[in-house]
Amino acid sequence: MRLLYFLAVLSYVYANPSIETMKASLIELLTSTRSRFKSPSGKLAPFEYSKDVEDLAVEWANTCHRSMPSDPRFANMQGYAGKCPIYWPLVREWTTRLLAEEKAYDPATGKCSTSSCKHYMQVTQPNNTKFGCAIKVCHVKNPNPKSFLLSVCLYRADKQSIPIHQTAGSVTTTNTSRTATTATSTTTTATPTTTTTTTTTTTRRPNTTTTTATTPNATTSITSTTTEGSTTGTVKLSVSSELPPTDKGTEMEEAEEEEDIEEEDEGVEDGDDKAAKTSDSPNLSSHLLPLAMIAITVLV
């Protein structure tokens, strides 16, 4: 038992330089795999090794859990566990599995044709531009003491706050601009509308009355033209849903004009009667003059 523990410690001491060498081999493997990927839009952006992503990978590797993490910080992670302290077979295992997944991937559909190729899809994900890897020598005491080598690599997108596969979808914000369009038309509806038409009739002279009433919602223009013996009216109305107020001042002015016309007519009629009486008086005097001359002659 002591000999086994001593070998484990010895392997851990000598493992540090070998771990760094294996990490460099993993970086080269993942970089070359991504560069071989042919996208319809062209080549993918090259991988960038990130120390921050490596720190997250180290944090998970230190737990020595073989199962995949449920913590969203460690999403898009892949790892393999191998026997300790043999390192190079583990690199070969990574290479063999990635090549098999590359053959199973169908670029036309973006899916795996035969077997699972999740790791290869993470390596060739266009948004995944950063990655970090960690390798940990783990020791298990129960139920049987043993050691294994845990290697993990974590892939992240640039400025990624949550894992890509957990994003339900991209959110697009559209500034919606509202445009108001005003259409002018003549519409006849059942809306209650009150229309007042004033007709002025005279027998002597034309009279034109123009009334314009303006409200905030509608404009009503009434034009009445009266000639001798006929009346012609032109009315222009704008339909409004509100009843326009009555202009009392305008109606009063029209009534006063009618009274003036009637008074003027009466004055004209009185003048005609006086003229008729005056003209009748000279006619009577001319008939009686010969009779008067005869009467005077007889008397003399």
GROMACS .gro file of C-alpha atoms in nm:
model
  300
    1MET     CA    1   0.000   0.000   0.000
    2ARG     CA    2   0.282   0.236   0.089
    3LEU     CA    3   0.464   0.147  -0.231
    4LEU     CA    4   0.155   0.231  -0.437
    5TYR     CA    5   0.114   0.565  -0.262
    6PHE     CA    6   0.485   0.641  -0.316
    7LEU     CA    7   0.454   0.566  -0.688
    8ALA     CA    8   0.152   0.792  -0.713
    9VAL     CA    9   0.334   1.081  -0.547
   10LEU     CA   10   0.639   1.019  -0.763
   11SER     CA   11   0.430   1.019  -1.076
   12TYR     CA   12   0.268   1.347  -0.972
   13VAL     CA   13   0.609   1.506  -0.915
   14TYR     CA   14   0.733   1.403  -1.256
   15ALA     CA   15   0.401   1.468  -1.418
   16ASN     CA   16   0.411   1.847  -1.411
   17PRO     CA   17   0.657   1.889  -1.701
   18SER     CA   18   0.486   1.608  -1.891
   19ILE     CA   19   0.144   1.766  -1.831
   20GLU     CA   20   0.262   2.089  -1.988
   21THR     CA   21   0.396   1.896  -2.286
   22MET     CA   22   0.067   1.709  -2.323
   23LYS     CA   23  -0.125   2.034  -2.296
   24ALA     CA   24   0.079   2.178  -2.579
   25SER     CA   25   0.001   1.868  -2.786
   26LEU     CA   26  -0.372   1.909  -2.720
   27ILE     CA   27  -0.357   2.275  -2.824
   28GLU     CA   28  -0.187   2.180  -3.150
   29LEU     CA   29  -0.440   1.902  -3.214
   30LEU     CA   30  -0.745   2.125  -3.160
   31THR     CA   31  -0.600   2.412  -3.362
   32SER     CA   32  -0.522   2.191  -3.663
   33THR     CA   33  -0.865   2.024  -3.645
   34ARG     CA   34  -1.040   2.362  -3.658
   35SER     CA   35  -0.820   2.486  -3.944
   36ARG     CA   36  -0.916   2.184  -4.160
   37PHE     CA   37  -1.285   2.259  -4.130
   38LYS     CA   38  -1.433   2.394  -4.453
   39SER     CA   39  -1.729   2.623  -4.403
   40PRO     CA   40  -1.956   2.745  -4.688
   41SER     CA   41  -1.871   3.100  -4.580
   42GLY     CA   42  -1.498   3.032  -4.573
   43LYS     CA   43  -1.245   2.936  -4.311
   44LEU     CA   44  -1.325   2.971  -3.944
   45ALA     CA   45  -1.156   3.223  -3.720
   46PRO     CA   46  -0.847   3.063  -3.563
   47PHE     CA   47  -0.855   2.939  -3.207
   48GLU     CA   48  -0.713   3.162  -2.934
   49TYR     CA   49  -0.585   3.000  -2.617
   50SER     CA   50  -0.727   3.182  -2.314
   51LYS     CA   51  -0.576   3.175  -1.965
   52ASP     CA   52  -0.913   3.267  -1.814
   53VAL     CA   53  -1.081   2.969  -1.982
   54GLU     CA   54  -0.790   2.749  -1.872
   55ASP     CA   55  -0.846   2.855  -1.511
   56LEU     CA   56  -1.208   2.735  -1.534
   57ALA     CA   57  -1.091   2.407  -1.683
   58VAL     CA   58  -0.839   2.366  -1.400
   59GLU     CA   59  -1.114   2.438  -1.145
   60TRP     CA   60  -1.323   2.152  -1.277
   61ALA     CA   61  -1.029   1.914  -1.325
   62ASN     CA   62  -0.936   1.960  -0.958
   63THR     CA   63  -1.268   1.802  -0.860
   64CYS     CA   64  -1.158   1.476  -1.031
   65HIS     CA   65  -1.517   1.406  -1.139
   66ARG     CA   66  -1.550   1.194  -1.449
   67SER     CA   67  -1.910   1.297  -1.513
   68MET     CA   68  -1.992   1.609  -1.712
   69PRO     CA   69  -2.055   1.920  -1.500
   70SER     CA   70  -2.403   2.071  -1.464
   71ASP     CA   71  -2.264   2.413  -1.376
   72PRO     CA   72  -2.329   2.644  -1.676
   73ARG     CA   73  -1.982   2.791  -1.638
   74PHE     CA   74  -1.838   2.459  -1.756
   75ALA     CA   75  -2.069   2.411  -2.053
   76ASN     CA   76  -1.911   2.325  -2.387
   77MET     CA   77  -1.652   2.111  -2.211
   78GLN     CA   78  -1.511   1.777  -2.324
   79GLY     CA   79  -1.271   1.550  -2.140
   80TYR     CA   80  -1.120   1.204  -2.126
   81ALA     CA   81  -0.987   0.997  -1.840
   82GLY     CA   82  -0.685   0.772  -1.891
   83LYS     CA   83  -0.457   0.550  -1.692
   84CYS     CA   84  -0.184   0.712  -1.486
   85PRO     CA   85   0.104   0.782  -1.536
   86ILE     CA   86   0.090   0.700  -1.908
   87TYR     CA   87   0.037   1.032  -2.091
   88TRP     CA   88   0.102   0.981  -2.459
   89PRO     CA   89  -0.169   0.718  -2.509
   90LEU     CA   90  -0.413   0.980  -2.386
   91VAL     CA   91  -0.304   1.224  -2.658
   92ARG     CA   92  -0.345   0.945  -2.909
   93GLU     CA   93  -0.693   0.882  -2.771
   94TRP     CA   94  -0.792   1.245  -2.826
   95THR     CA   95  -0.662   1.230  -3.182
   96THR     CA   96  -0.840   0.905  -3.267
   97ARG     CA   97  -1.175   1.020  -3.134
   98LEU     CA   98  -1.165   1.360  -3.307
   99LEU     CA   99  -1.078   1.200  -3.642
  100ALA     CA  100  -1.371   0.959  -3.608
  101GLU     CA  101  -1.611   1.242  -3.526
  102GLU     CA  102  -1.478   1.447  -3.818
  103LYS     CA  103  -1.568   1.164  -4.057
  104ALA     CA  104  -1.916   1.133  -3.902
  105TYR     CA  105  -1.993   1.502  -3.940
  106ASP     CA  106  -2.197   1.604  -4.245
  107PRO     CA  107  -2.122   1.966  -4.347
  108ALA     CA  108  -2.435   1.981  -4.566
  109THR     CA  109  -2.674   1.919  -4.277
  110GLY     CA  110  -2.453   2.023  -3.985
  111LYS     CA  111  -2.530   1.696  -3.808
  112CYS     CA  112  -2.362   1.366  -3.735
  113SER     CA  113  -2.437   1.098  -3.994
  114THR     CA  114  -2.341   0.781  -3.807
  115SER     CA  115  -2.225   0.840  -3.451
  116SER     CA  116  -2.204   1.126  -3.205
  117CYS     CA  117  -1.970   1.409  -3.300
  118LYS     CA  118  -2.047   1.659  -3.026
  119HIS     CA  119  -1.682   1.726  -2.947
  120TYR     CA  120  -1.598   1.791  -3.311
  121MET     CA  121  -1.895   2.031  -3.340
  122GLN     CA  122  -1.768   2.224  -3.037
  123VAL     CA  123  -1.423   2.252  -3.190
  124THR     CA  124  -1.565   2.377  -3.522
  125GLN     CA  125  -1.834   2.601  -3.374
  126PRO     CA  126  -1.782   2.943  -3.545
  127ASN     CA  127  -1.860   3.135  -3.226
  128ASN     CA  128  -1.613   2.935  -3.019
  129THR     CA  129  -1.292   3.130  -3.064
  130LYS     CA  130  -1.130   3.070  -2.724
  131PHE     CA  131  -1.041   2.754  -2.540
  132GLY     CA  132  -0.840   2.630  -2.246
  133CYS     CA  133  -0.727   2.287  -2.130
  134ALA     CA  134  -0.632   2.129  -1.798
  135ILE     CA  135  -0.483   1.795  -1.698
  136LYS     CA  136  -0.504   1.653  -1.348
  137VAL     CA  137  -0.363   1.340  -1.187
  138CYS     CA  138  -0.645   1.211  -0.965
  139HIS     CA  139  -0.619   0.956  -0.683
  140VAL     CA  140  -0.911   0.748  -0.568
  141LYS     CA  141  -0.892   0.569  -0.231
  142ASN     CA  142  -1.229   0.399  -0.213
  143PRO     CA  143  -1.328   0.133  -0.280
  144ASN     CA  144  -0.994   0.042  -0.434
  145PRO     CA  145  -0.701   0.284  -0.435
  146LYS     CA  146  -0.611   0.384  -0.789
  147SER     CA  147  -0.502   0.682  -0.993
  148PHE     CA  148  -0.616   0.816  -1.329
  149LEU     CA  149  -0.536   1.108  -1.554
  150LEU     CA  150  -0.822   1.351  -1.619
  151SER     CA  151  -0.787   1.582  -1.919
  152VAL     CA  152  -1.051   1.842  -2.009
  153CYS     CA  153  -1.081   2.125  -2.259
  154LEU     CA  154  -1.335   2.406  -2.235
  155TYR     CA  155  -1.456   2.607  -2.535
  156ARG     CA  156  -1.600   2.955  -2.512
  157ALA     CA  157  -1.724   3.223  -2.747
  158ASP     CA  158  -1.575   3.571  -2.746
  159LYS     CA  159  -1.757   3.788  -2.488
  160GLN     CA  160  -1.985   3.497  -2.404
  161SER     CA  161  -2.181   3.545  -2.082
  162ILE     CA  162  -2.381   3.220  -2.101
  163PRO     CA  163  -2.309   2.895  -2.285
  164ILE     CA  164  -2.405   2.887  -2.651
  165HIS     CA  165  -2.603   2.564  -2.630
  166GLN     CA  166  -2.813   2.708  -2.346
  167THR     CA  167  -2.912   3.015  -2.544
  168ALA     CA  168  -3.271   2.972  -2.660
  169GLY     CA  169  -3.215   3.208  -2.950
  170SER     CA  170  -3.078   3.544  -3.043
  171VAL     CA  171  -3.283   3.846  -2.940
  172THR     CA  172  -3.321   4.122  -3.205
  173THR     CA  173  -3.438   4.479  -3.101
  174THR     CA  174  -3.613   4.681  -3.381
  175ASN     CA  175  -3.678   5.032  -3.348
  176THR     CA  176  -4.015   5.068  -3.471
  177SER     CA  177  -4.097   5.401  -3.606
  178ARG     CA  178  -4.458   5.499  -3.641
  179THR     CA  179  -4.562   5.699  -3.946
  180ALA     CA  180  -4.892   5.882  -3.942
  181THR     CA  181  -5.069   5.908  -4.277
  182THR     CA  182  -5.361   6.140  -4.324
  183ALA     CA  183  -5.601   6.065  -4.607
  184THR     CA  184  -5.858   6.317  -4.717
  185SER     CA  185  -6.179   6.173  -4.850
  186THR     CA  186  -6.550   6.242  -4.859
  187THR     CA  187  -6.737   5.986  -4.651
  188THR     CA  188  -7.107   5.964  -4.580
  189THR     CA  189  -7.181   5.790  -4.250
  190ALA     CA  190  -7.471   5.768  -4.012
  191THR     CA  191  -7.310   6.018  -3.776
  192PRO     CA  192  -7.567   6.281  -3.668
  193THR     CA  193  -7.492   6.600  -3.862
  194THR     CA  194  -7.691   6.924  -3.842
  195THR     CA  195  -7.691   7.141  -4.155
  196THR     CA  196  -7.856   7.486  -4.160
  197THR     CA  197  -7.936   7.636  -4.501
  198THR     CA  198  -8.044   8.001  -4.521
  199THR     CA  199  -8.212   8.117  -4.844
  200THR     CA  200  -8.275   8.489  -4.908
  201THR     CA  201  -8.517   8.586  -5.186
  202THR     CA  202  -8.558   8.942  -5.318
  203THR     CA  203  -8.740   9.092  -5.620
  204ARG     CA  204  -8.521   9.387  -5.701
  205ARG     CA  205  -8.149   9.330  -5.654
  206PRO     CA  206  -7.914   9.033  -5.624
  207ASN     CA  207  -7.799   8.957  -5.273
  208THR     CA  208  -7.505   8.731  -5.186
  209THR     CA  209  -7.451   8.609  -4.833
  210THR     CA  210  -7.138   8.411  -4.740
  211THR     CA  211  -7.117   8.247  -4.401
  212THR     CA  212  -6.803   8.065  -4.284
  213ALA     CA  213  -6.790   7.886  -3.952
  214THR     CA  214  -6.463   7.724  -3.839
  215THR     CA  215  -6.437   7.470  -3.563
  216PRO     CA  216  -6.132   7.266  -3.448
  217ASN     CA  217  -6.268   6.953  -3.614
  218ALA     CA  218  -6.453   7.071  -3.929
  219THR     CA  219  -6.503   7.372  -4.157
  220THR     CA  220  -6.848   7.455  -4.301
  221SER     CA  221  -6.883   7.699  -4.587
  222ILE     CA  222  -7.231   7.807  -4.707
  223THR     CA  223  -7.266   8.029  -5.012
  224SER     CA  224  -7.611   8.150  -5.125
  225THR     CA  225  -7.655   8.348  -5.447
  226THR     CA  226  -7.996   8.504  -5.523
  227THR     CA  227  -8.099   8.664  -5.849
  228GLU     CA  228  -8.431   8.810  -5.959
  229GLY     CA  229  -8.681   8.533  -6.013
  230SER     CA  230  -8.444   8.249  -5.914
  231THR     CA  231  -8.238   8.124  -5.622
  232THR     CA  232  -7.914   7.925  -5.654
  233GLY     CA  233  -7.736   7.777  -5.347
  234THR     CA  234  -7.395   7.613  -5.326
  235VAL     CA  235  -7.313   7.432  -5.002
  236LYS     CA  236  -6.972   7.281  -4.918
  237LEU     CA  237  -6.963   7.068  -4.606
  238SER     CA  238  -6.688   6.873  -4.430
  239VAL     CA  239  -6.825   6.574  -4.247
  240SER     CA  240  -6.756   6.591  -3.875
  241SER     CA  241  -6.834   6.354  -3.593
  242GLU     CA  242  -6.911   6.649  -3.366
  243LEU     CA  243  -7.197   6.893  -3.405
  244PRO     CA  244  -7.060   7.238  -3.501
  245PRO     CA  245  -7.165   7.530  -3.278
  246THR     CA  246  -7.427   7.772  -3.411
  247ASP     CA  247  -7.305   8.119  -3.501
  248LYS     CA  248  -7.586   8.332  -3.353
  249GLY     CA  249  -7.425   8.659  -3.454
  250THR     CA  250  -7.435   8.564  -3.823
  251GLU     CA  251  -7.803   8.464  -3.808
  252MET     CA  252  -7.895   8.794  -3.642
  253GLU     CA  253  -7.719   8.990  -3.913
  254GLU     CA  254  -7.909   8.804  -4.185
  255ALA     CA  255  -8.248   8.874  -4.015
  256GLU     CA  256  -8.175   9.244  -3.984
  257GLU     CA  257  -8.090   9.262  -4.355
  258GLU     CA  258  -8.428   9.109  -4.440
  259GLU     CA  259  -8.611   9.369  -4.228
  260ASP     CA  260  -8.423   9.651  -4.401
  261ILE     CA  261  -8.522   9.512  -4.739
  262GLU     CA  262  -8.891   9.493  -4.639
  263GLU     CA  263  -8.888   9.850  -4.504
  264GLU     CA  264  -8.723   9.970  -4.822
  265ASP     CA  265  -8.992   9.795  -5.028
  266GLU     CA  266  -9.267   9.965  -4.828
  267GLY     CA  267  -9.103  10.305  -4.879
  268VAL     CA  268  -9.088  10.250  -5.250
  269GLU     CA  269  -9.456  10.154  -5.262
  270ASP     CA  270  -9.560  10.475  -5.073
  271GLY     CA  271  -9.368  10.689  -5.320
  272ASP     CA  272  -9.551  10.527  -5.612
  273ASP     CA  273  -9.895  10.602  -5.460
  274LYS     CA  274  -9.809  10.970  -5.404
  275ALA     CA  275  -9.685  11.001  -5.761
  276ALA     CA  276 -10.008  10.848  -5.889
  277LYS     CA  277 -10.220  11.094  -5.690
  278THR     CA  278 -10.014  11.391  -5.807
  279SER     CA  279 -10.044  11.287  -6.170
  280ASP     CA  280 -10.424  11.248  -6.139
  281SER     CA  281 -10.478  11.610  -6.018
  282PRO     CA  282 -10.350  11.789  -6.332
  283ASN     CA  283 -10.561  11.560  -6.552
  284LEU     CA  284 -10.889  11.665  -6.378
  285SER     CA  285 -10.811  12.040  -6.408
  286SER     CA  286 -10.758  12.022  -6.785
  287HIS     CA  287 -11.112  11.876  -6.839
  288LEU     CA  288 -11.296  12.134  -6.627
  289LEU     CA  289 -11.129  12.444  -6.783
  290PRO     CA  290 -11.350  12.470  -7.101
  291LEU     CA  291 -11.665  12.433  -6.894
  292ALA     CA  292 -11.558  12.712  -6.668
  293MET     CA  293 -11.491  12.943  -6.963
  294ILE     CA  294 -11.840  12.871  -7.104
  295ALA     CA  295 -12.005  12.943  -6.770
  296ILE     CA  296 -11.828  13.275  -6.737
  297THR     CA  297 -11.930  13.379  -7.089
  298VAL     CA  298 -12.299  13.299  -7.024
  299LEU     CA  299 -12.305  13.490  -6.701
  300VAL     CA  300 -12.152  13.796  -6.855
   0.00000   0.00000   0.00000
